[in-house]
Amino acid sequence: MLTTTDLTVEKINSLLKTAEEFAQGNTLKAADEIYVSNLFFEDSTRTKTSFDIAQRRLGLNVVPFDVTSSSVNKGESLYDTVRTLESLGINLAVIRHGKDKYYEELKDVKLALINGGDGSGNHPTQTILDLMTIHQEFGKFKGLKVGIVGDVKHSRVANSNAEALRKMGAKVYFSGPEKWFDEGTIINGTYLPIDDLVKEVDVLMLLRIQHERHGEKMKISLESYHKKFGLTLDREKAMKKEAIIMHPAPINRGVEIADELVESVRSRIFKQMENGVYARMAILKEALEEKGFKFK
Amino acid sequence: MLTTTDLTVEKINSLLKTAEEFAQGNTLKAADEIYVSNLFFEDSTRTKTSFDIAQRRLGLNVVPFDVTSSSVNKGESLYDTVRTLESLGINLAVIRHGKDKYYEELKDVKLALINGGDGSGNHPTQTILDLMTIHQEFGKFKGLKVGIVGDVKHSRVANSNAEALRKMGAKVYFSGPEKWFDEGTIINGTYLPIDDLVKEVDVLMLLRIQHERHGEKMKISLESYHKKFGLTLDREKAMKKEAIIMHPAPINRGVEIADELVESVRSRIFKQMENGVYARMAILKEALEEKGFKFK
Amino acid sequence: MLTTTDLTVEKINSLLKTAEEFAQGNTLKAADEIYVSNLFFEDSTRTKTSFDIAQRRLGLNVVPFDVTSSSVNKGESLYDTVRTLESLGINLAVIRHGKDKYYEELKDVKLALINGGDGSGNHPTQTILDLMTIHQEFGKFKGLKVGIVGDVKHSRVANSNAEALRKMGAKVYFSGPEKWFDEGTIINGTYLPIDDLVKEVDVLMLLRIQHERHGEKMKISLESYHKKFGLTLDREKAMKKEAIIMHPAPINRGVEIADELVESVRSRIFKQMENGVYARMAILKEALEEKGFKFK
């Protein structure tokens, strides 16, 4: 599973069903001796650990791969690194890489590949866990209104989720600093000012302000961002009765969202993380079954 | 287990008993599928590896957590990191952190927590392994004289051990450069010049000179420290017949202790490391049983 | 197993036999609970991961050891680090270290040691996997002509392989920039110009140009190296019909070897990696059996 485009409606429904069964306590273990490795060329706690735990729950052998001490430092290409792991007997690799569509140079490898995030492109496993969290809440996607707030253009979460949500029948709205919405950004939704958007949506997805990336670009302070575009205590009060709050984390408390709202009744932020393990178990199982491995 | 103050006399006795059973070959495995993670925000070989091996011996699933590639680099708080691991299904976390009492911000998390060392504060698992080593030797604490030599003020080992030893009935003496013993340092013992102390004690605990931390403060050279305050070959000869030498390691050979004495007959330094695994197995078992997990 | 000199003809034959059985699908698991750790003080993907997978295939418990967060940073000696791991219950350590013959300071430790590469010295496990790959192809060593091309003087692969190949009855030739062949380098073989060597040999072993190490020394550009001493498309055409190409990797594509030849019919480069796991399983098994552990 490499791109959000790979996620057809049938595929999404099938993964959500399997993931929900894991959430309900279903356990499955690999019938074969399967070796997997997680190659994270960008920092991550949640996604990497989530995959790691999902893999152990399925009885897979997780072989550590430390980017900082790998031969990538000696200039080895991603293709040669992955071909090497394949030759050593790794059956599946999860890869996160800063380069958009890094997976295009890997089309000749034979092991199973799962995209753990590429540049500003795709993040399909985050999409599945986000859809799962929404589906647990509302039991449907059709007719739901989902608002995504932040740097939509540079966010692989935003891009992946908006595309999948539209496919499933939801209506997507965006908000955030207008200058972040250049021509061409708004493909899968409609821009709304934040104060209108919070009143309109059933699901409010906040994106992380990647202040370590923005540098010059972000000319407003974090406090100012919070007041102008963040989920303040006042804006939360304007939300619909049943509406929920989501965030892919890590959170900048007091920036995208008021500190007090992170663990409030509407928040599904830690629930998303919990669902992430089940969603990834489903994704791993399907990817390995496609390669002929069995579970019992 | 977070502070030495948590270690009541009954708790200590119970942990020593369980640890000694593990040392005698008793084996126990988790009856449940338990996931644990070791968060070491400060460098460590001994403590981290010791926990890792203790966890594997108990049949726990050890999920790696690499501080350098974690979202802590994106400014995530310790609380959010630990809540994340909890949401992902981690049942117990061991944490070492440079900040005194870091655990105070974690009082709302639900997973089991073990303190692997906080700033200049506590190091309760080191205390249990040190007490275990002393108890193996003398079969008691009451009436024993224990000397602790070095930078007592900044050492979490010294602080934790002195408090627990007094509680168990031992008498504690300190030595080292006098300027390291400001007012208020000597709470749990009495200062003695090093040449008097070595003749007096049953247990001589040497602390590591943390020369990478002291910088300016330490105005004497390492050679000079050895002559003035270290365990030289001559001072070792002045020790009582049955007295033993301990050190939490890593050792600066030729500074706190003469090179030749590190593996001498009196030394229990490597025995301490061996006991560390059994002590931590006992601590892990109790912490998990308190959360309702079972072993068999 | 520490040096290539430890590899007697009988030992080599026995390891090749066991390794080939693993390659044919034989599986063995440790009958005891065995703990192992891989200490890599130099970057590595292939060797470290290869050992890690071999260890898991044999049912060993692999305890992570991260050099960058270890007490080595506090100045601990290699001896004290290894003695510590031994005290903690590690039964076998694989060590790669930049210092020639680092293992000489470890002669008093009791755990099993395997040399994963020392400085410009030995790399005995690479030798076994290389011999295995040659033996799979030709069924013998006697009479075979093997060419090794590159910085033979500083390559532990070249040194280890040349010594072992001669011992097994093969004839060894060297090539590469003449200034890299000072007096004394050519102990186990004969120098031939590259265009003569490619026509002569059954096995062509290319060494990696360690351009990150050479700095000043290497006064020719990488393109120029390829033309003068690399395996170009033209030189490949001059090779004998059955001759094979080997490389310990990581490869500098377009330097030691033309990009198009890396996965060509003659290339055994990825086969070497695959064999590396089986060779290391055989080596681990023998080393542990020598310490009294059993497999079933």
PDB file of C-alpha atoms in Angstrom, chain A residues 263 270 273, chain B residues 78-88 108-110:
ATOM      1  CA  GLU A 263      -8.292  15.525  26.379  1.00  0.00           C
ATOM      2  CA  PHE A 270      -5.696   9.501  21.797  1.00  0.00           C
ATOM      3  CA  MET A 273      -3.544   6.473  18.263  1.00  0.00           C
TER       4      MET A 273
ATOM      5  CA  LEU B  78       7.024  13.997  28.186  1.00  0.00           C
ATOM      6  CA  TYR B  79       3.375  13.721  29.215  1.00  0.00           C
ATOM      7  CA  ASP B  80       2.150  13.569  25.612  1.00  0.00           C
ATOM      8  CA  THR B  81       4.854  11.054  24.689  1.00  0.00           C
ATOM      9  CA  VAL B  82       3.917   8.740  27.568  1.00  0.00           C
ATOM     10  CA  ARG B  83       0.162   9.136  26.939  1.00  0.00           C
ATOM     11  CA  THR B  84       0.865   8.233  23.325  1.00  0.00           C
ATOM     12  CA  LEU B  85       2.685   5.040  24.280  1.00  0.00           C
ATOM     13  CA  GLU B  86      -0.176   4.203  26.631  1.00  0.00           C
ATOM     14  CA  SER B  87      -2.697   4.700  23.807  1.00  0.00           C
ATOM     15  CA  LEU B  88      -0.611   2.474  21.550  1.00  0.00           C
ATOM     16  CA  ASP B 108      -2.450  11.079  35.403  1.00  0.00           C
ATOM     17  CA  VAL B 109      -1.169   8.324  33.130  1.00  0.00           C
ATOM     18  CA  LYS B 110      -2.497   4.837  33.738  1.00  0.00           C
TER      19      LYS B 110
END
